[in-house]
Coordinates of C-alpha atoms and ligand atoms in Angstrom, one line a residue:
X1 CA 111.8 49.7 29.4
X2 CA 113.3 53.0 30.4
X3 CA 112.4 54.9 33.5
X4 CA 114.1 58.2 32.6
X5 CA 112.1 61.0 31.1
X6 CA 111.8 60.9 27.2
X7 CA 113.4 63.4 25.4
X8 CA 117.8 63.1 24.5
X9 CA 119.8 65.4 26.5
X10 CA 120.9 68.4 24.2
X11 CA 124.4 69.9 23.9
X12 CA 124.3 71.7 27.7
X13 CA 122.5 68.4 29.1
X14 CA 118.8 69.9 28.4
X15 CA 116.0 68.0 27.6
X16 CA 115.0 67.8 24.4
X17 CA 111.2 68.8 23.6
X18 CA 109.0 65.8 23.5
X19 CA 107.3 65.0 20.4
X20 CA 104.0 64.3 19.1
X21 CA 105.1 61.2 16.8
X22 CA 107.8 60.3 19.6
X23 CA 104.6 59.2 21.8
X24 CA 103.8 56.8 18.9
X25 CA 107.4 55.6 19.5
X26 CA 107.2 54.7 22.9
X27 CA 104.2 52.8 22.8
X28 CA 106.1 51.1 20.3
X29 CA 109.2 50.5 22.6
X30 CA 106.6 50.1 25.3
X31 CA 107.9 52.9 27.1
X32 CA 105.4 54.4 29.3
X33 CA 104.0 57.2 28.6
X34 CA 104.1 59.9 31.6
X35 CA 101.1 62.9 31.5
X36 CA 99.9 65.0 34.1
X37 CA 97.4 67.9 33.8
X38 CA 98.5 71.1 35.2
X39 CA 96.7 74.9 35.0
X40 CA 99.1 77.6 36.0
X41 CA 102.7 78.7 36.3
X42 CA 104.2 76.8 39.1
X43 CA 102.7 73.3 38.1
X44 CA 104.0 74.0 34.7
X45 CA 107.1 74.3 36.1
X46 CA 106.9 71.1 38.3
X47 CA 106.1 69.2 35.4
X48 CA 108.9 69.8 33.6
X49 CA 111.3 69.3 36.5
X50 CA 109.6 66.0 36.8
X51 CA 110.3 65.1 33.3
X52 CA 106.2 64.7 32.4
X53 CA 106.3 63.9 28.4
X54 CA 102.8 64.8 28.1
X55 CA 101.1 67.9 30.5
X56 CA 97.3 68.8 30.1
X57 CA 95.7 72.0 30.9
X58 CA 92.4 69.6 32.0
X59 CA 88.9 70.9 32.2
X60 CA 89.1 69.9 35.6
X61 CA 90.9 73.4 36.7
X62 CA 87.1 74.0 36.4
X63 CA 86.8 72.0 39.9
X64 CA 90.6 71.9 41.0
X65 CA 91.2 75.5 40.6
X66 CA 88.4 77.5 40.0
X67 CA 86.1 76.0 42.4
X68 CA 83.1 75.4 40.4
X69 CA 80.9 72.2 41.1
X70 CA 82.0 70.0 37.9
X71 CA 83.4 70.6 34.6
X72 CA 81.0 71.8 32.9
X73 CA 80.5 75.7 33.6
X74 CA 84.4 76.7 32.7
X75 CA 84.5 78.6 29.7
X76 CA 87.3 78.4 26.9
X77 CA 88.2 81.9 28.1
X78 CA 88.7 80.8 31.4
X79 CA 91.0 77.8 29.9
X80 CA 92.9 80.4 27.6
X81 CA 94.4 82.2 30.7
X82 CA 95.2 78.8 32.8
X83 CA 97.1 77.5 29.0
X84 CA 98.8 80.7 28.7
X85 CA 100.6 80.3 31.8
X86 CA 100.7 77.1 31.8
X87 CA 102.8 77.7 28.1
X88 CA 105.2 80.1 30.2
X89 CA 106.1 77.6 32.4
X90 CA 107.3 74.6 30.0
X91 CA 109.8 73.6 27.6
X92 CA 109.6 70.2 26.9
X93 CA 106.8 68.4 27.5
X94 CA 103.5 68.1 25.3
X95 CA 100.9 70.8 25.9
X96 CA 97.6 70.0 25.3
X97 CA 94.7 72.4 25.9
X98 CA 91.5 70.5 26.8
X99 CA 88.3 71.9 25.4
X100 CA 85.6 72.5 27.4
X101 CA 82.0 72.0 27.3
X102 CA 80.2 73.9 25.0
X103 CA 83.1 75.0 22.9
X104 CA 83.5 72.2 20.3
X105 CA 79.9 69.9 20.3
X106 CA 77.7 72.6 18.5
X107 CA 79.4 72.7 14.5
X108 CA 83.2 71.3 13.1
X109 CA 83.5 75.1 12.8
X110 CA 83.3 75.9 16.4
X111 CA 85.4 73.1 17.5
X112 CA 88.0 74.2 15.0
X113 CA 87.8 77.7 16.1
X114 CA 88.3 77.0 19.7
X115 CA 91.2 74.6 18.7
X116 CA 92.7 77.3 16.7
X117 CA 92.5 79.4 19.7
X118 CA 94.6 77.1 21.9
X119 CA 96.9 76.6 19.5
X120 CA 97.6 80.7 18.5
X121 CA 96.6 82.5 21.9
X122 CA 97.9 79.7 24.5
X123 CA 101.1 78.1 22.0
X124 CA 99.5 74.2 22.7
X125 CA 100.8 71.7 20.8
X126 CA 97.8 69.7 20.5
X127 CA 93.7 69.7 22.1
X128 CA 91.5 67.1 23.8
X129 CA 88.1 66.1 23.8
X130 CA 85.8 64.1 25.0
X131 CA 83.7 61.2 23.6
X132 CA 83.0 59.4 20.5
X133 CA 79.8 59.9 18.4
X134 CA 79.5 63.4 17.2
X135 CA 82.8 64.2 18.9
X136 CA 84.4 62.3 16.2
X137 CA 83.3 64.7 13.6
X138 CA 84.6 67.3 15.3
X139 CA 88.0 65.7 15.7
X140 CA 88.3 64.8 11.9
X141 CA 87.3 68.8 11.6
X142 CA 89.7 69.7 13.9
X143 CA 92.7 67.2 12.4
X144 CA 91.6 68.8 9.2
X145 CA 92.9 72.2 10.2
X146 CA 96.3 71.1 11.1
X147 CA 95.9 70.6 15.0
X148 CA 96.2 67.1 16.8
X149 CA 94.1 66.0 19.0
X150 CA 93.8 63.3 21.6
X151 CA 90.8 61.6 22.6
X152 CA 89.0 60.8 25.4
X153 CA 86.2 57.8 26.3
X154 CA 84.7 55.5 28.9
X155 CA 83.9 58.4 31.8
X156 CA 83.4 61.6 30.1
X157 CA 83.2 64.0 32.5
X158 CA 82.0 66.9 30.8
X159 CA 78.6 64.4 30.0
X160 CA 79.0 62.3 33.6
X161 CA 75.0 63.4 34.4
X162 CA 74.0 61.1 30.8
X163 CA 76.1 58.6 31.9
X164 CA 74.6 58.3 35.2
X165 CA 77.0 60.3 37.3
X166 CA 80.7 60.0 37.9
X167 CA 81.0 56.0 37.6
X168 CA 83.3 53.4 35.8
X169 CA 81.9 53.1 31.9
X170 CA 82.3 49.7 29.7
X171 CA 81.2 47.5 32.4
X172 CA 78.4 45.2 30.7
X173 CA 79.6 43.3 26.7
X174 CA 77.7 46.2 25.2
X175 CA 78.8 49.3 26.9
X176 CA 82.6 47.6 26.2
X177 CA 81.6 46.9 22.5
X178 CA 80.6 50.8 22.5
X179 CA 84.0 51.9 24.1
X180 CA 85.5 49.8 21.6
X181 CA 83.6 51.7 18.6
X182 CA 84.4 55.3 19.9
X183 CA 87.7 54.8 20.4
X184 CA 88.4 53.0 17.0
X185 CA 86.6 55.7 15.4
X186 CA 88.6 58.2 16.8
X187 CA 91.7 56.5 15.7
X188 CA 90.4 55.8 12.2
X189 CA 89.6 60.1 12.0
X190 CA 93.6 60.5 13.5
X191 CA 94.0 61.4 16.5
X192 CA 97.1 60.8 17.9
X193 CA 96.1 59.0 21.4
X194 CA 93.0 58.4 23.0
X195 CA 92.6 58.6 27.6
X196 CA 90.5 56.1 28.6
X197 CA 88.7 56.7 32.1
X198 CA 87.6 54.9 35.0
X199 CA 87.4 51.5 32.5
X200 CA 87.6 47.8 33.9
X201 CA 91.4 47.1 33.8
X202 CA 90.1 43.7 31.3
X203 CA 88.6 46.1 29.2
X204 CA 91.0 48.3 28.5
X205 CA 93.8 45.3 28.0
X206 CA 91.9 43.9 24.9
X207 CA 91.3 47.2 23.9
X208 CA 94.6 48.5 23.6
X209 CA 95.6 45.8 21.9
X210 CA 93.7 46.5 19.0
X211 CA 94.7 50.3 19.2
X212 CA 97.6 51.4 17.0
X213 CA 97.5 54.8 18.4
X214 CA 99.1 55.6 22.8
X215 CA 95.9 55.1 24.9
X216 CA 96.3 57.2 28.4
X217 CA 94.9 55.7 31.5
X218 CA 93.0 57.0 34.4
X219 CA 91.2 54.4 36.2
X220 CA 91.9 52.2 33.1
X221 CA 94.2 49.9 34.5
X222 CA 98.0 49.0 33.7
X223 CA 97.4 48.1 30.5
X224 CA 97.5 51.0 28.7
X225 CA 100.8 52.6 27.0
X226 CA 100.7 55.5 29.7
X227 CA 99.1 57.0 32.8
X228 CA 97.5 60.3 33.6
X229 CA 96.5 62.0 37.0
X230 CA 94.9 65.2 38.3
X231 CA 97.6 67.4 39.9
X232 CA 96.0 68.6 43.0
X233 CA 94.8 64.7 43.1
X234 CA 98.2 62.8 43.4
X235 CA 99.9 66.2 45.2
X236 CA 97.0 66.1 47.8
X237 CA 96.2 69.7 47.4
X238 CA 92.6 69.3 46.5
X239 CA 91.3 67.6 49.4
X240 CA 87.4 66.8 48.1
X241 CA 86.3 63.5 48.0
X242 CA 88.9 61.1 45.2
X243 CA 88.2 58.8 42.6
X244 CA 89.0 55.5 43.2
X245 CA 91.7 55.4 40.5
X246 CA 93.9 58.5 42.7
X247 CA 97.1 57.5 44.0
X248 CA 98.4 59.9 46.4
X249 CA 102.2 61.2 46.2
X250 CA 101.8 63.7 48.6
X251 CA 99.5 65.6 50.9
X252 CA 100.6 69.0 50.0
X253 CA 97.2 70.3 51.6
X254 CA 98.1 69.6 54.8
X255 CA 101.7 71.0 54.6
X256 CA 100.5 74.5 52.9
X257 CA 98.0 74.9 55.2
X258 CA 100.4 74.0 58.2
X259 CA 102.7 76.6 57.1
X260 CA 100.4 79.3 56.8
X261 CA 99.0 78.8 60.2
X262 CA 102.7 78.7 61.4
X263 CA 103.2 82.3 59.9
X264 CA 99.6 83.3 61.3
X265 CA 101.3 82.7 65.1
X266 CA 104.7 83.9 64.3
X267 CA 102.5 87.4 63.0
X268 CA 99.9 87.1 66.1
X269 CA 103.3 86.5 68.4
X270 CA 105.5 88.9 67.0
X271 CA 107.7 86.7 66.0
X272 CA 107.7 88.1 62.6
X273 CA 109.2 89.8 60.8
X274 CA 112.9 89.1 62.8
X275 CA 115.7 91.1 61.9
X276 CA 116.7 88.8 59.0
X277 CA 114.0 89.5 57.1
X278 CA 114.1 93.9 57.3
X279 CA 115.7 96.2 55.6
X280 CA 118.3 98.6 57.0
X281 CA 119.4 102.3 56.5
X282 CA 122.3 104.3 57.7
X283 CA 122.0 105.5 61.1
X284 CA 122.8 109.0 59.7
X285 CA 120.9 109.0 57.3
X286 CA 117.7 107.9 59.5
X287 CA 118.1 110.8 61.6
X288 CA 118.1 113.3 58.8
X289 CA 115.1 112.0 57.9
X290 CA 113.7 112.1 61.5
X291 CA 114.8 115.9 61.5
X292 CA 113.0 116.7 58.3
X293 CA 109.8 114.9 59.5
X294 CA 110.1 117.2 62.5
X295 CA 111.2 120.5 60.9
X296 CA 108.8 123.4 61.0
X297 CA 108.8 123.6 56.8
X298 CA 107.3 120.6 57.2
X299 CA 104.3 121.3 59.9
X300 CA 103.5 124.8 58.0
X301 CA 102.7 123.3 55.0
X302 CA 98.6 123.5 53.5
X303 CA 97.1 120.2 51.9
X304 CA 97.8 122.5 48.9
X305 CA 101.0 122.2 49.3
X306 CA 101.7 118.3 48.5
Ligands
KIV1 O1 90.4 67.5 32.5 C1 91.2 66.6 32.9 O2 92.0 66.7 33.8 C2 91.2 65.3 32.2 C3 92.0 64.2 32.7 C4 91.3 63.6 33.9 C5 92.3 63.2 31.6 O3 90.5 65.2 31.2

């Protein structure tokens, strides 16, 4: 099992884009699969110094970074801008543009259209969406049309009030049997991997092992062929109340907002700006312009005049 990012170094020593069909490799080679969601420039950018092989722009920018009380009022507009910079910021990795509620459930040709729109305005490589039943229609649709798309069972967010709120799924013989069903459908329409979240770690061990396709955990347990976490969750910058399944890497909350009340003081204090950080001009040249600003030209003039 390796523990360095997928990819081969290239010629200068760069990373070599991560592939769609690679993924089926390494959960071949059992070589965990590394995914991380993130929604703008800089995260982009993290990611890919990280070495993620797999980064998603997640409906959860909805609550991460747009503030908004769940996932369900973001709009694929919204997610178009986060994907777009999001594209700017990575090479290698992935990318795939998570569809949010409302823009795939209604018709195969609304989920295709909103895939399409990832895929030409936003450059992903791939979309995600959530649940089994008529979901999987819309994913054979969508696989149809020449875009991949991942999966995604057990706690469906964008649908967490029908399942009773935010809680684990597949915990009873028959809600498993039904996780088992989605998931196998989805695999059977093609899509390429399937997330499985907040799942009993048992569960998801006999599942996976009748899965040909990567299945992507959160909350699912170590059986599965790879992980995925919320950004601002295992960096500590979205400091609501954490699932269970969030491991924390950081607390980059604390440190930002630490620094900002530092410069706040310094400001408050005068301690900044310091010398270091202004620019300078030519003595000479200073008081020339201190001599214009008090020439007599300059007093006479009208409002006119300017
Ligand atoms: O939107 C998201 O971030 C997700 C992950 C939790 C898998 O769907």
């Amino acid at each position: 099992m390796s523990t360095s990012p997928k990819g081969t170094p290239g010629a200068e020593g760069k990373r070599a884009p991560v592939t769609i069909p690679q993924l089926l490799e390494m959960k071949r080679g059992h070589e965990p699969i590394v995914m991380v969601t993130a929604y703008d420039h800089p995260s982009a950018q993290v990611a890919e110094e990280a070495g993620a092989d797999v980064v998603l722009v997640g409906d959860t920018a909805a609550m991460v970074v747009l503030g908004y009380d769940s996932t369900v009022p973001v709009t694929m507009d919204e997610m178009l801008v986060l994907a777009r910079a999001v594209r700017r910021g990575l090479k290698t990795p992935v990318m795939i543009g998570d569809l949010p509620f409302g823009s795939y459930e209604a018709s195969n040709e609304l989920a295709v259209e909103n895939a399409q729109r990832f895929m030409k305005e936003a450059g992903c490589d791939a979309v995600k969406l959530e649940r089994g039943g008529q979901s999987v229609d819309r994913a054979r649709a969508i696989i149809r049309s020449g875009i991949p798309v991942m999966g995604h069972v057990g706690l469906t967010p964008q649908t967490a009030s029908s399942l009773g709120g935010f809680k684990a799924q597949g915990k009873t013989a028959d809600a498993a049997a039904k996780l088992a069903e989605e998931a196998l459908a989805l695999q059977s329409v093609g899509c390429f991997a399937i997330v499985f979240e907040a799942i009993p770690a048992a569960v998801t061990e006999v599942l996976v092992a009748q899965l040909d396709v990567p299945v992507i955990g959160i909350g699912a347990g170590p059986a599965t062929d790879g992980q995925v976490l919320v950004y601002h969750d295992l960096l500590g910058i979205f400091t609501g109340r954490a699932p269970k399944f969030v491991k924390r890497y950081a607390e980059v909350h604390e440190r930002m907002v630490d620094g900002v009340r530092s410069y706040a003081a310094d400001v408050r204090a005068g301690r900044f700006p310091a010398p270091e950080h202004s620019y300078s001009i030519d003595p000479a040249e200073l008081e020339a312009f201190k001599g214009y600003l008090s020439s007599e030209s300059l007093a006479a003039r009208t409002p006119w005049d300017w």
